[in-house]
Amino acid sequence: MADTRIVVTDYIEDNLDWEVEEMKKRGVAFEHAQLKLAPQDELVQFIGDAEVVIVNMAPMPESVISQLPGTRLIIRHGIGYDNVDTAACTAQGIRLANIPDYCAQEVAEQAVALLLTCARRLFESRRILEESSASGIWDFSTLGDIHRISDQVLGIVGCGRIGSRVYRMTENLFGERMVCDPYMDDRRIAALGLDTQHSLEDLLQAADYVTIHTPLNDQTRYMIDQPQLRMMKPSAFLVNTARGAIVKTEALTKALKEGWIAGAGIDVYETEPPPADLELFDLPTATLSSHLGWCSVESGWDIRHKIMQDVDNYLAGLPPRFTVNTDVEAKLGGKAYRDM
Ligand SMILES: NC(=O)c1ccc[n+]([C@@H]2O[C@H](COP(=O)([O-])OP(=O)(O)OC[C@H]3O[C@@H](n4cnc5c(N)ncnc54)[C@H](O)[C@@H]3O)[C@@H](O)[C@H]2O)c1
C-alpha cells in the first residue's frame, strides 16, 4: 500500500493526529492541508496523484476534478456535497462518497430542543427576567401564550433518518403526531407503526408545531412560503433544522412580524452565515441557532471513524459505504478500484 497516497484538502478538527496514526497502521502515504480558500492551482498541485481525496469545504469544480487523473475516490466529510461537481466525478470515473448517517441523532435532538424552547418561550422568558430584574417587579404582560405540550399536535415533514428519530423521541411529549412524507418506504412506515400519512396542507392546518426534515431539492425549495405560512394556526410554531432555502426567509419574517404564526426555531439559513442585518435577529419570537444541529463530540468522532471505514473499503477494492454518483458504476463496469 506504500504507493497509495491519501490526502485531506481541508478539515474542521483541531488536528488530524488520529488520522495520521491510523493511516500509518495501514501503510499508506498520508498528507493533510488547509486549502479551503486556496487558489485552484494550489489545490490541484497538493492533491497531485492522490488516489483518495478527503474534502470538507474546499471547492471541487470540474476544472479541479478534470486535473486529477490518479484520483479514484473523493470522500466528502459531511452529508451535503454541493462543493463537489458530481457529474465531473462520474465523467472522470471517480466515486464520490458522503457520510449521510453520522449525526441524525444530534439533529433530531436539536429539533426537539428548538421545539421545547419555542413551546416554553425560553428566549422570551429570559428577556422578561432581565426586564423584571431591572424594574424590581415581575412583569409578564409581554409573554405570549404557553400551552401544555402534551395537549398539542406535532407535524413532522420528511420522516427519513432524522424525522423518524424526532417521531420516536416525541412519543411521550406531544398529544398527537402527524407525518407528511410521500416517499417514505414501507419498512420505515411499519417500523414506526404509522397508519396515516398526511398531505402538507392538512398537516400545516392542523399542527401546533411543524418541524421540517426533508432534503433541499427542486421540489422542496421554498416549500414553506407565504401561502403555507398563511395555512398555519396563529398559535403555531415552525422549526427548521433541515436546509435554509426550504423556508423562504422573507415570508417567515413577514409571518412573525404580522403574527400569522406564533414563532419559529431556526438552525439553518438561506445564506450561511446569514447577513448581519437579518431581520430575524430583531424578532423576539425567532429562536435562532447557528447551524450546529450536527454538532456533538460523539458525532465528530463518528464521522472520522466512518471516513476511515471508507478508506478501508477502498484499500480492499470495495466501494464506499455510500456512493453519491451511483451512475459512475456503469462507467466503471464493475471494475474494482485498484484494477482501473
Ligand atoms: N442542521 C444540521 O446540522 C443538519 C445536519 C444534517 C442534516 N441536516 C438536514 O436534515 C435534512 C434531513 O436529513 P435526513 O438525514 O433525515 O435525510 P433523509 O434522506 O434520511 O430523509 C429525508 C426524508 O424526507 C422525505 N422527503 C423528500 N421530499 C419530501 C417532500 N417534498 N415532502 C415530504 N417529505 C419529503 C424523504 O422521503 C425522506 O424520508 C436534510 O435537509 C439535511 O440536509 C441538517
mmCIF file of C-alpha atoms and ligand atoms in Angstrom:
data_model
loop_
_atom_site.group_PDB
_atom_site.id
_atom_site.type_symbol
_atom_site.label_atom_id
_atom_site.label_comp_id
_atom_site.label_asym_id
_atom_site.label_seq_id
_atom_site.Cartn_x
_atom_site.Cartn_y
_atom_site.Cartn_z
ATOM 1 C CA MET A 1 0.000 0.000 0.000
ATOM 2 C CA ALA A 2 3.018 2.260 0.316
ATOM 3 C CA ASP A 3 2.319 3.592 -3.188
ATOM 4 C CA THR A 4 -1.225 4.647 -2.222
ATOM 5 C CA ARG A 5 -1.441 8.341 -1.425
ATOM 6 C CA ILE A 6 -4.398 9.709 0.526
ATOM 7 C CA VAL A 7 -4.888 13.433 1.189
ATOM 8 C CA VAL A 8 -7.155 15.701 3.212
ATOM 9 C CA THR A 9 -7.640 19.056 1.479
ATOM 10 C CA ASP A 10 -9.151 20.871 4.493
ATOM 11 C CA TYR A 11 -10.571 19.935 7.876
ATOM 12 C CA ILE A 12 -12.533 21.264 10.844
ATOM 13 C CA GLU A 13 -10.907 19.156 13.563
ATOM 14 C CA ASP A 14 -8.295 20.773 15.831
ATOM 15 C CA ASN A 15 -5.698 18.418 14.382
ATOM 16 C CA LEU A 16 -5.526 15.157 12.415
ATOM 17 C CA ASP A 17 -3.152 13.298 14.749
ATOM 18 C CA TRP A 18 -5.593 10.373 14.985
ATOM 19 C CA GLU A 19 -5.820 10.109 11.168
ATOM 20 C CA VAL A 20 -2.020 10.263 10.863
ATOM 21 C CA GLU A 21 -1.698 7.281 13.237
ATOM 22 C CA GLU A 22 -4.495 5.303 11.543
ATOM 23 C CA MET A 23 -3.020 5.855 8.077
ATOM 24 C CA LYS A 24 0.396 4.788 9.363
ATOM 25 C CA LYS A 25 -1.131 1.490 10.548
ATOM 26 C CA ARG A 26 -2.470 0.989 7.023
ATOM 27 C CA GLY A 27 0.916 1.773 5.471
ATOM 28 C CA VAL A 28 -0.344 4.484 3.120
ATOM 29 C CA ALA A 29 1.223 7.851 2.342
ATOM 30 C CA PHE A 30 -0.939 10.482 4.044
ATOM 31 C CA GLU A 31 -0.838 14.265 3.819
ATOM 32 C CA HIS A 32 -3.202 16.946 5.018
ATOM 33 C CA ALA A 33 -3.576 20.661 4.372
ATOM 34 C CA GLN A 34 -5.912 23.580 4.998
ATOM 35 C CA LEU A 35 -6.779 24.635 1.431
ATOM 36 C CA LYS A 36 -10.424 25.648 1.800
ATOM 37 C CA LEU A 37 -9.719 29.119 0.439
ATOM 38 C CA ALA A 38 -6.656 28.307 -1.687
ATOM 39 C CA PRO A 39 -6.406 29.066 -5.423
ATOM 40 C CA GLN A 40 -7.355 26.094 -7.616
ATOM 41 C CA ASP A 41 -3.784 25.577 -8.876
ATOM 42 C CA GLU A 42 -2.535 25.133 -5.332
ATOM 43 C CA LEU A 43 -5.311 22.636 -4.579
ATOM 44 C CA VAL A 44 -4.599 20.621 -7.740
ATOM 45 C CA GLN A 45 -0.876 20.625 -7.028
ATOM 46 C CA PHE A 46 -1.401 19.436 -3.457
ATOM 47 C CA ILE A 47 -3.760 16.611 -4.470
ATOM 48 C CA GLY A 48 -1.392 15.559 -7.264
ATOM 49 C CA ASP A 49 -1.529 11.789 -7.750
ATOM 50 C CA ALA A 50 -3.601 11.061 -4.607
ATOM 51 C CA GLU A 51 -5.959 8.123 -5.133
ATOM 52 C CA VAL A 52 -8.250 9.130 -2.279
ATOM 53 C CA VAL A 53 -9.144 12.764 -1.549
ATOM 54 C CA ILE A 54 -10.990 13.678 1.659
ATOM 55 C CA VAL A 55 -12.585 17.101 1.343
ATOM 56 C CA ASN A 56 -14.530 19.227 3.749
ATOM 57 C CA MET A 57 -15.363 22.673 2.307
ATOM 58 C CA ALA A 58 -12.719 23.162 -0.420
ATOM 59 C CA PRO A 59 -14.485 23.732 -3.764
ATOM 60 C CA MET A 60 -14.003 20.856 -6.216
ATOM 61 C CA PRO A 61 -15.448 22.079 -9.539
ATOM 62 C CA GLU A 62 -14.976 20.335 -12.882
ATOM 63 C CA SER A 63 -11.859 22.463 -13.506
ATOM 64 C CA VAL A 64 -10.173 20.857 -10.495
ATOM 65 C CA ILE A 65 -11.537 17.321 -10.883
ATOM 66 C CA SER A 66 -10.530 17.104 -14.550
ATOM 67 C CA GLN A 67 -6.914 17.632 -13.462
ATOM 68 C CA LEU A 68 -6.888 14.614 -11.141
ATOM 69 C CA PRO A 69 -6.216 11.598 -13.368
ATOM 70 C CA GLY A 70 -4.938 9.482 -10.456
ATOM 71 C CA THR A 71 -7.914 10.026 -8.158
ATOM 72 C CA ARG A 72 -10.338 7.119 -7.684
ATOM 73 C CA LEU A 73 -12.368 8.232 -4.680
ATOM 74 C CA ILE A 74 -13.412 11.583 -3.214
ATOM 75 C CA ILE A 75 -14.875 11.418 0.286
ATOM 76 C CA ARG A 76 -16.874 14.452 1.359
ATOM 77 C CA HIS A 77 -16.515 14.988 5.109
ATOM 78 C CA GLY A 78 -20.229 15.586 5.797
ATOM 79 C CA ILE A 79 -23.664 14.900 4.370
ATOM 80 C CA GLY A 80 -24.098 17.621 1.725
ATOM 81 C CA TYR A 81 -21.759 17.585 -1.266
ATOM 82 C CA ASP A 82 -22.590 20.785 -3.163
ATOM 83 C CA ASN A 83 -18.903 21.829 -3.172
ATOM 84 C CA VAL A 84 -18.033 18.810 -5.357
ATOM 85 C CA ASP A 85 -19.107 18.568 -9.011
ATOM 86 C CA THR A 86 -20.832 15.184 -9.066
ATOM 87 C CA ALA A 87 -21.103 14.961 -12.872
ATOM 88 C CA ALA A 88 -17.398 15.747 -13.247
ATOM 89 C CA CYS A 89 -16.598 12.912 -10.817
ATOM 90 C CA THR A 90 -18.666 10.491 -12.905
ATOM 91 C CA ALA A 91 -17.087 11.697 -16.162
ATOM 92 C CA GLN A 92 -13.673 11.058 -14.651
ATOM 93 C CA GLY A 93 -14.619 7.614 -13.230
ATOM 94 C CA ILE A 94 -14.257 8.854 -9.646
ATOM 95 C CA ARG A 95 -16.604 7.606 -6.954
ATOM 96 C CA LEU A 96 -17.918 10.391 -4.713
ATOM 97 C CA ALA A 97 -18.769 9.268 -1.190
ATOM 98 C CA ASN A 98 -20.565 11.187 1.547
ATOM 99 C CA ILE A 99 -21.369 10.317 5.153
ATOM 100 C CA PRO A 100 -25.157 10.680 5.369
ATOM 101 C CA ASP A 101 -25.553 8.683 8.593
ATOM 102 C CA TYR A 102 -23.325 10.398 11.130
ATOM 103 C CA CYS A 103 -25.377 12.981 13.045
ATOM 104 C CA ALA A 104 -29.041 12.063 12.691
ATOM 105 C CA GLN A 105 -29.438 11.702 16.457
ATOM 106 C CA GLU A 106 -27.883 15.140 17.115
ATOM 107 C CA VAL A 107 -30.067 16.925 14.549
ATOM 108 C CA ALA A 108 -33.174 15.240 15.959
ATOM 109 C CA GLU A 109 -32.123 16.389 19.436
ATOM 110 C CA GLN A 110 -31.603 19.923 18.094
ATOM 111 C CA ALA A 111 -35.099 19.907 16.563
ATOM 112 C CA VAL A 112 -36.661 18.717 19.829
ATOM 113 C CA ALA A 113 -34.630 21.328 21.750
ATOM 114 C CA LEU A 114 -35.935 24.067 19.441
ATOM 115 C CA LEU A 115 -39.496 22.738 19.716
ATOM 116 C CA LEU A 116 -39.326 22.837 23.510
ATOM 117 C CA THR A 117 -37.576 26.226 23.560
ATOM 118 C CA CYS A 118 -40.377 27.650 21.402
ATOM 119 C CA ALA A 119 -43.125 25.913 23.374
ATOM 120 C CA ARG A 120 -41.841 27.124 26.754
ATOM 121 C CA ARG A 121 -40.869 30.502 25.247
ATOM 122 C CA LEU A 122 -37.473 30.291 26.916
ATOM 123 C CA PHE A 123 -35.910 33.195 24.991
ATOM 124 C CA GLU A 124 -38.841 35.475 25.844
ATOM 125 C CA SER A 125 -38.663 34.284 29.438
ATOM 126 C CA ARG A 126 -35.011 35.351 29.653
ATOM 127 C CA ARG A 127 -35.895 38.829 28.359
ATOM 128 C CA ILE A 128 -38.748 39.146 30.871
ATOM 129 C CA LEU A 129 -36.396 38.045 33.644
ATOM 130 C CA GLU A 130 -33.856 40.731 32.728
ATOM 131 C CA GLU A 131 -36.506 43.462 32.389
ATOM 132 C CA SER A 132 -38.208 42.465 35.645
ATOM 133 C CA SER A 133 -34.884 42.357 37.490
ATOM 134 C CA ALA A 134 -34.124 45.857 36.212
ATOM 135 C CA SER A 135 -37.519 47.232 37.288
ATOM 136 C CA GLY A 136 -37.687 45.220 40.537
ATOM 137 C CA ILE A 137 -41.146 43.813 39.810
ATOM 138 C CA TRP A 138 -42.285 40.766 37.812
ATOM 139 C CA ASP A 139 -43.951 41.857 34.579
ATOM 140 C CA PHE A 140 -45.285 39.024 32.419
ATOM 141 C CA SER A 141 -47.507 41.264 30.311
ATOM 142 C CA THR A 142 -45.445 40.786 27.137
ATOM 143 C CA LEU A 143 -45.247 36.991 27.393
ATOM 144 C CA GLY A 144 -47.022 35.095 24.603
ATOM 145 C CA ASP A 145 -49.286 32.122 25.352
ATOM 146 C CA ILE A 146 -47.712 28.945 26.660
ATOM 147 C CA HIS A 147 -49.652 25.719 26.044
ATOM 148 C CA ARG A 148 -49.402 22.305 27.689
ATOM 149 C CA ILE A 149 -47.235 20.388 25.219
ATOM 150 C CA SER A 150 -48.928 17.053 25.901
ATOM 151 C CA ASP A 151 -52.184 18.506 24.510
ATOM 152 C CA GLN A 152 -50.531 19.736 21.316
ATOM 153 C CA VAL A 153 -50.123 18.319 17.796
ATOM 154 C CA LEU A 154 -46.666 17.948 16.251
ATOM 155 C CA GLY A 155 -46.341 17.822 12.467
ATOM 156 C CA ILE A 156 -43.216 16.195 11.002
ATOM 157 C CA VAL A 157 -42.472 16.985 7.350
ATOM 158 C CA GLY A 158 -39.945 14.479 5.978
ATOM 159 C CA CYS A 159 -39.589 11.307 8.009
ATOM 160 C CA GLY A 160 -36.229 9.845 6.991
ATOM 161 C CA ARG A 161 -33.210 9.308 9.247
ATOM 162 C CA ILE A 162 -33.759 12.482 11.262
ATOM 163 C CA GLY A 163 -37.542 12.911 11.042
ATOM 164 C CA SER A 164 -38.161 9.327 12.189
ATOM 165 C CA ARG A 165 -35.913 9.904 15.219
ATOM 166 C CA VAL A 166 -37.922 13.033 16.052
ATOM 167 C CA TYR A 167 -41.078 10.911 15.707
ATOM 168 C CA ARG A 168 -39.771 8.361 18.218
ATOM 169 C CA MET A 169 -38.352 10.933 20.658
ATOM 170 C CA THR A 170 -41.595 12.874 20.864
ATOM 171 C CA GLU A 171 -43.865 9.901 21.586
ATOM 172 C CA ASN A 172 -44.349 10.888 25.212
ATOM 173 C CA LEU A 173 -44.136 14.646 24.678
ATOM 174 C CA PHE A 174 -46.898 15.625 22.260
ATOM 175 C CA GLY A 175 -50.558 14.626 22.339
ATOM 176 C CA GLU A 176 -50.581 13.681 18.657
ATOM 177 C CA ARG A 177 -48.011 13.392 15.876
ATOM 178 C CA MET A 178 -48.743 13.798 12.170
ATOM 179 C CA VAL A 179 -46.329 12.831 9.404
ATOM 180 C CA CYS A 180 -46.075 14.087 5.823
ATOM 181 C CA ASP A 181 -43.605 12.115 3.707
ATOM 182 C CA PRO A 182 -44.957 10.857 0.386
ATOM 183 C CA TYR A 183 -41.726 8.971 -0.365
ATOM 184 C CA MET A 184 -41.341 7.026 2.861
ATOM 185 C CA ASP A 185 -40.536 3.371 2.302
ATOM 186 C CA ASP A 186 -42.812 0.622 3.650
ATOM 187 C CA ARG A 187 -40.164 -0.702 6.023
ATOM 188 C CA ARG A 188 -39.890 2.636 7.828
ATOM 189 C CA ILE A 189 -43.688 3.084 7.870
ATOM 190 C CA ALA A 190 -44.022 -0.348 9.505
ATOM 191 C CA ALA A 191 -41.113 0.257 11.925
ATOM 192 C CA LEU A 192 -42.724 3.476 13.160
ATOM 193 C CA GLY A 193 -46.192 1.900 13.267
ATOM 194 C CA LEU A 194 -47.648 4.707 11.137
ATOM 195 C CA ASP A 195 -51.123 4.072 9.826
ATOM 196 C CA THR A 196 -51.920 7.504 8.382
ATOM 197 C CA GLN A 197 -49.974 9.846 6.136
ATOM 198 C CA HIS A 198 -50.973 13.471 5.749
ATOM 199 C CA SER A 199 -50.705 15.970 2.940
ATOM 200 C CA LEU A 200 -48.561 19.032 3.632
ATOM 201 C CA GLU A 201 -51.670 21.226 3.580
ATOM 202 C CA ASP A 202 -53.561 19.089 6.148
ATOM 203 C CA LEU A 203 -50.525 18.971 8.395
ATOM 204 C CA LEU A 204 -49.896 22.732 8.226
ATOM 205 C CA GLN A 205 -53.517 23.468 9.061
ATOM 206 C CA ALA A 206 -53.783 21.044 11.965
ATOM 207 C CA ALA A 207 -50.389 21.098 13.688
ATOM 208 C CA ASP A 208 -49.419 23.316 16.623
ATOM 209 C CA TYR A 209 -45.744 22.680 15.818
ATOM 210 C CA VAL A 210 -44.257 21.904 12.404
ATOM 211 C CA THR A 211 -40.731 20.548 12.102
ATOM 212 C CA ILE A 212 -39.019 20.220 8.707
ATOM 213 C CA HIS A 213 -36.728 17.267 7.881
ATOM 214 C CA THR A 214 -36.724 16.987 4.076
ATOM 215 C CA PRO A 215 -33.714 17.336 1.799
ATOM 216 C CA LEU A 216 -33.334 20.558 -0.176
ATOM 217 C CA ASN A 217 -34.144 19.867 -3.830
ATOM 218 C CA ASP A 218 -36.154 21.404 -6.670
ATOM 219 C CA GLN A 219 -39.374 20.193 -5.072
ATOM 220 C CA THR A 220 -38.676 21.383 -1.544
ATOM 221 C CA ARG A 221 -37.026 24.758 -2.287
ATOM 222 C CA TYR A 222 -39.379 27.339 -0.734
ATOM 223 C CA MET A 223 -41.814 24.546 0.177
ATOM 224 C CA ILE A 224 -42.726 26.854 3.068
ATOM 225 C CA ASP A 225 -43.564 30.250 1.572
ATOM 226 C CA GLN A 226 -46.330 32.804 2.231
ATOM 227 C CA PRO A 227 -49.303 30.563 1.271
ATOM 228 C CA GLN A 228 -48.058 27.724 3.507
ATOM 229 C CA LEU A 229 -47.373 30.050 6.456
ATOM 230 C CA ARG A 230 -50.866 31.507 5.970
ATOM 231 C CA MET A 231 -52.291 27.984 6.356
ATOM 232 C CA MET A 232 -50.724 27.546 9.799
ATOM 233 C CA LYS A 233 -52.523 28.432 13.028
ATOM 234 C CA PRO A 234 -51.639 31.845 14.535
ATOM 235 C CA SER A 235 -50.644 29.906 17.676
ATOM 236 C CA ALA A 236 -48.328 27.521 15.769
ATOM 237 C CA PHE A 237 -44.534 27.329 15.676
ATOM 238 C CA LEU A 238 -42.261 26.342 12.782
ATOM 239 C CA VAL A 239 -38.918 24.614 13.342
ATOM 240 C CA ASN A 240 -36.345 24.197 10.561
ATOM 241 C CA THR A 241 -33.164 22.215 11.105
ATOM 242 C CA ALA A 242 -33.021 20.889 7.508
ATOM 243 C CA ARG A 243 -31.852 23.472 4.952
ATOM 244 C CA GLY A 244 -32.412 27.235 4.935
ATOM 245 C CA ALA A 245 -33.894 27.510 1.454
ATOM 246 C CA ILE A 246 -36.750 25.107 2.257
ATOM 247 C CA VAL A 247 -38.352 28.062 4.082
ATOM 248 C CA LYS A 248 -38.449 31.453 2.365
ATOM 249 C CA THR A 249 -36.816 33.810 4.875
ATOM 250 C CA GLU A 250 -38.684 36.860 3.649
ATOM 251 C CA ALA A 251 -42.038 35.111 4.087
ATOM 252 C CA LEU A 252 -41.109 33.770 7.524
ATOM 253 C CA THR A 253 -40.016 37.228 8.658
ATOM 254 C CA LYS A 254 -43.333 38.686 7.495
ATOM 255 C CA ALA A 255 -45.269 35.856 9.170
ATOM 256 C CA LEU A 256 -43.546 36.508 12.507
ATOM 257 C CA LYS A 257 -43.869 40.279 12.277
ATOM 258 C CA GLU A 258 -47.549 40.138 11.371
ATOM 259 C CA GLY A 259 -48.442 37.302 13.756
ATOM 260 C CA TRP A 260 -49.508 34.729 11.156
ATOM 261 C CA ILE A 261 -47.684 32.211 13.356
ATOM 262 C CA ALA A 262 -46.535 32.421 16.971
ATOM 263 C CA GLY A 263 -42.838 31.792 16.491
ATOM 264 C CA ALA A 264 -40.047 29.852 14.826
ATOM 265 C CA GLY A 265 -36.964 27.849 15.782
ATOM 266 C CA ILE A 266 -34.330 28.068 13.062
ATOM 267 C CA ASP A 267 -30.930 26.347 12.754
ATOM 268 C CA VAL A 268 -30.299 26.806 9.005
ATOM 269 C CA TYR A 269 -30.318 29.852 6.715
ATOM 270 C CA GLU A 270 -30.649 30.644 3.024
ATOM 271 C CA THR A 271 -27.126 32.079 3.036
ATOM 272 C CA GLU A 272 -24.691 30.943 5.681
ATOM 273 C CA PRO A 273 -23.672 32.510 7.870
ATOM 274 C CA PRO A 274 -26.672 34.834 7.447
ATOM 275 C CA PRO A 275 -26.080 38.550 6.865
ATOM 276 C CA ALA A 276 -25.652 40.691 9.988
ATOM 277 C CA ASP A 277 -28.803 42.633 9.112
ATOM 278 C CA LEU A 278 -31.006 39.508 9.013
ATOM 279 C CA GLU A 279 -34.355 40.795 10.274
ATOM 280 C CA LEU A 280 -34.988 37.599 12.245
ATOM 281 C CA PHE A 281 -32.311 38.774 14.717
ATOM 282 C CA ASP A 282 -34.678 41.568 15.806
ATOM 283 C CA LEU A 283 -37.736 39.379 16.317
ATOM 284 C CA PRO A 284 -38.257 38.062 19.863
ATOM 285 C CA THR A 285 -40.335 35.126 18.622
ATOM 286 C CA ALA A 286 -37.466 33.839 16.445
ATOM 287 C CA THR A 287 -35.337 31.307 18.313
ATOM 288 C CA LEU A 288 -32.097 31.062 16.342
ATOM 289 C CA SER A 289 -29.171 28.648 16.478
ATOM 290 C CA SER A 290 -26.063 28.596 14.336
ATOM 291 C CA HIS A 291 -26.329 25.522 12.061
ATOM 292 C CA LEU A 292 -24.984 23.331 14.833
ATOM 293 C CA GLY A 293 -27.635 20.611 14.644
ATOM 294 C CA TRP A 294 -24.948 18.150 13.564
ATOM 295 C CA CYS A 295 -22.601 19.020 16.374
ATOM 296 C CA SER A 296 -21.525 16.861 19.288
ATOM 297 C CA VAL A 297 -18.224 15.435 20.464
ATOM 298 C CA GLU A 298 -19.596 11.985 19.648
ATOM 299 C CA SER A 299 -20.747 12.829 16.099
ATOM 300 C CA GLY A 300 -17.325 14.416 15.458
ATOM 301 C CA TRP A 301 -15.697 11.059 16.198
ATOM 302 C CA ASP A 302 -18.397 9.072 14.358
ATOM 303 C CA ILE A 303 -17.609 10.825 11.092
ATOM 304 C CA ARG A 304 -13.871 10.269 11.495
ATOM 305 C CA HIS A 305 -14.400 6.522 12.039
ATOM 306 C CA LYS A 306 -16.870 6.294 9.151
ATOM 307 C CA ILE A 307 -14.439 8.033 6.778
ATOM 308 C CA MET A 308 -11.768 5.559 7.892
ATOM 309 C CA GLN A 309 -14.180 2.703 7.034
ATOM 310 C CA ASP A 310 -14.451 4.141 3.514
ATOM 311 C CA VAL A 311 -10.654 4.285 3.335
ATOM 312 C CA ASP A 312 -10.518 0.622 4.412
ATOM 313 C CA ASN A 313 -13.114 -0.291 1.801
ATOM 314 C CA TYR A 314 -11.012 1.482 -0.811
ATOM 315 C CA LEU A 315 -7.859 -0.341 0.204
ATOM 316 C CA ALA A 316 -9.801 -3.636 -0.002
ATOM 317 C CA GLY A 317 -11.016 -2.761 -3.525
ATOM 318 C CA LEU A 318 -14.603 -2.211 -2.358
ATOM 319 C CA PRO A 319 -16.977 0.717 -2.933
ATOM 320 C CA PRO A 320 -17.545 3.240 -0.115
ATOM 321 C CA ARG A 321 -20.426 2.843 2.334
ATOM 322 C CA PHE A 322 -22.483 5.444 0.434
ATOM 323 C CA THR A 323 -21.805 6.439 -3.169
ATOM 324 C CA VAL A 324 -23.381 9.729 -4.259
ATOM 325 C CA ASN A 325 -22.852 9.339 -8.021
ATOM 326 C CA THR A 326 -24.193 5.806 -8.385
ATOM 327 C CA ASP A 327 -24.180 6.305 -12.180
ATOM 328 C CA VAL A 328 -20.389 6.024 -12.055
ATOM 329 C CA GLU A 329 -20.763 2.251 -11.579
ATOM 330 C CA ALA A 330 -21.880 1.836 -15.212
ATOM 331 C CA LYS A 331 -18.770 3.704 -16.303
ATOM 332 C CA LEU A 332 -16.530 1.625 -14.056
ATOM 333 C CA GLY A 333 -18.179 -1.513 -15.486
ATOM 334 C CA GLY A 334 -17.830 -3.494 -12.262
ATOM 335 C CA LYS A 335 -14.089 -2.905 -12.049
ATOM 336 C CA ALA A 336 -12.681 -2.792 -8.555
ATOM 337 C CA TYR A 337 -10.899 0.447 -7.767
ATOM 338 C CA ARG A 338 -7.380 -0.791 -7.925
ATOM 339 C CA ASP A 339 -7.801 -2.564 -11.291
ATOM 340 C CA MET A 340 -8.531 0.703 -13.067
HETATM 341 N N1 LIG B 1 -28.849 21.196 10.922
HETATM 342 C C1 LIG B 1 -27.870 20.353 10.659
HETATM 343 O O1 LIG B 1 -26.747 20.479 11.192
HETATM 344 C C2 LIG B 1 -28.096 19.206 9.717
HETATM 345 C C3 LIG B 1 -27.245 18.091 9.775
HETATM 346 C C4 LIG B 1 -27.515 17.004 8.964
HETATM 347 C C5 LIG B 1 -28.596 17.025 8.066
HETATM 348 N N2 LIG B 1 -29.370 18.142 8.007
HETATM 349 C C6 LIG B 1 -30.503 18.192 7.052
HETATM 350 O O2 LIG B 1 -31.594 17.437 7.574
HETATM 351 C C7 LIG B 1 -32.462 17.078 6.484
HETATM 352 C C8 LIG B 1 -32.933 15.631 6.650
HETATM 353 O O3 LIG B 1 -31.810 14.766 6.653
HETATM 354 P P1 LIG B 1 -32.012 13.164 6.758
HETATM 355 O O4 LIG B 1 -30.656 12.597 7.011
HETATM 356 O O5 LIG B 1 -33.143 12.823 7.653
HETATM 357 O O6 LIG B 1 -32.458 12.850 5.256
HETATM 358 P P2 LIG B 1 -33.186 11.529 4.731
HETATM 359 O O7 LIG B 1 -32.902 11.474 3.269
HETATM 360 O O8 LIG B 1 -32.873 10.351 5.582
HETATM 361 O O9 LIG B 1 -34.732 11.872 4.956
HETATM 362 C C9 LIG B 1 -35.401 12.855 4.229
HETATM 363 C C10 LIG B 1 -36.865 12.443 4.143
HETATM 364 O O10 LIG B 1 -37.592 13.489 3.508
HETATM 365 C C11 LIG B 1 -38.560 12.891 2.661
HETATM 366 N N3 LIG B 1 -38.984 13.844 1.636
HETATM 367 C C12 LIG B 1 -38.371 14.170 0.464
HETATM 368 N N4 LIG B 1 -39.084 15.104 -0.196
HETATM 369 C C13 LIG B 1 -40.160 15.361 0.575
HETATM 370 C C14 LIG B 1 -41.268 16.233 0.417
HETATM 371 N N5 LIG B 1 -41.409 17.015 -0.664
HETATM 372 N N6 LIG B 1 -42.214 16.250 1.394
HETATM 373 C C15 LIG B 1 -42.095 15.465 2.490
HETATM 374 N N7 LIG B 1 -41.069 14.602 2.677
HETATM 375 C C16 LIG B 1 -40.121 14.562 1.728
HETATM 376 C C17 LIG B 1 -37.860 11.673 2.101
HETATM 377 O O11 LIG B 1 -38.810 10.697 1.644
HETATM 378 C C18 LIG B 1 -37.080 11.171 3.319
HETATM 379 O O12 LIG B 1 -37.834 10.220 4.066
HETATM 380 C C19 LIG B 1 -31.679 17.363 5.216
HETATM 381 O O13 LIG B 1 -32.123 18.584 4.655
HETATM 382 C C20 LIG B 1 -30.250 17.547 5.709
HETATM 383 O O14 LIG B 1 -29.535 18.392 4.846
HETATM 384 C C21 LIG B 1 -29.164 19.215 8.809
#
